[in-house]
Amino acid sequence: MVVIMEMGATEPQIEAVIENLNARGFDVHRSSGVNQTVLGAIGVKPEFDPRIIRVLDGVADVQRVTEAYKFASRSWKKEPSVYDINGIAVGGNEFILMAGPCSVENEEQIYATAAHVAAHGASFLRGGAFKPRTSPYSFQGLGEEGLKLLRAAADRHGLNVITEVTEVGRVDLVHQYTDIFQVGARNMQNFDLLKELGRSDKPVFLKRGLSATINEWLMAAEYVLSQGNLRVILCERGIRTFETATRNTFDLSAVPVVKKKSHLPIFADPSHATGIRDKVIPMARAAVAAGADGIIVEVHPEPDAALSDGPQSLFFDQFEKLARQIHDIAGAIGRTMKQPTYA
Ligand code: PEP
Ligand code: MN
């Protein structure tokens, strides 16, 4: 931690700050120029709140040089994390495609989608059974029946399952059906849920909160990691800004930023990030080029009749075309991808 004293801070003020830091167990290295003093405090603990020093008399600013998260950081683990999920390496050189409807609606819908996405390069079938909807009047999901249909459709077509768990009390239930727990944007700071998932043996796909900074997002990941579950996958799904032309603003620069700060795999969700079908396709392509380890994208056999997120769900032919383009873009940046079949 670096403590920058105000110009002209008095000697007693400087000494009081040094004493305070020493009393908290820090080693302090002082460097003083003609008018200004900077203190280097060695020994910052992750839980230390720098504002304790920031409010002392004569202090101009305090900056952390180590991150408040540990297990999520690159300094803790230099190499990118790769997870073997039923034979699929997530976070490795292979670009991973997760696809499916926003919500599981019925047998016909989920089986048709599973067949289609499996044939065109997807490794995971997505679909919500418990839906955190903005309106209580919107479709809330089929619950356990949805989980059963999702699992059966995925198994039929050799896919893995990713689905959202919305609360602590449902972790055991969702665990029976899923291969990856999705934590939705609205739950990114549901700390009890994160801790519970941190004690699970299945990977956690942690979506970025609607208004979360990258630091807050990594701290949320730390909740899972610090409980012992070291398999967290991050997902950028758009953040809230002043822009209204898209549902959210796709912060694609989060991908290289996270790659630098963390060893965790990072995915992108162009569906929720843009909210409009014709924007999903170019932004999905951009996510591959930006270095995401995979994307999760919404696809529906009849988007116009979808019970949730129809306007951002791709038609089958659009998904097919996108998968081929992604395959080629991945190849251009030296990554592999499961071969989509050509119609
Ligand atoms: C979803 O994946 O359908 C979903 C609700 O996403 P998010 O939590 O990112 O809004
Ligand atoms: Mn959705």
mmCIF file of C-alpha atoms and ligand atoms in Angstrom, residues 102-103 126 131 247 272 298 308-309 312, ligand 2:
data_model
loop_
_atom_site.group_PDB
_atom_site.id
_atom_site.type_symbol
_atom_site.label_atom_id
_atom_site.label_comp_id
_atom_site.label_asym_id
_atom_site.label_seq_id
_atom_site.Cartn_x
_atom_site.Cartn_y
_atom_site.Cartn_z
ATOM 1 C CA CYS A 102 -33.276 -18.578 -22.176
ATOM 2 C CA SER A 103 -35.804 -20.825 -20.409
ATOM 3 C CA ARG A 126 -28.048 -23.875 -21.529
ATOM 4 C CA LYS A 131 -35.723 -17.658 -13.813
ATOM 5 C CA ARG A 247 -30.292 -3.740 -23.479
ATOM 6 C CA HIS A 272 -27.928 -10.516 -22.580
ATOM 7 C CA GLU A 298 -29.501 -17.921 -26.561
ATOM 8 C CA SER A 308 -38.481 -15.248 -22.214
ATOM 9 C CA ASP A 309 -35.857 -13.282 -24.114
ATOM 10 C CA GLN A 312 -32.378 -11.724 -28.323
HETATM 11 MN MN MN B 2 -32.197 -14.878 -20.894
#
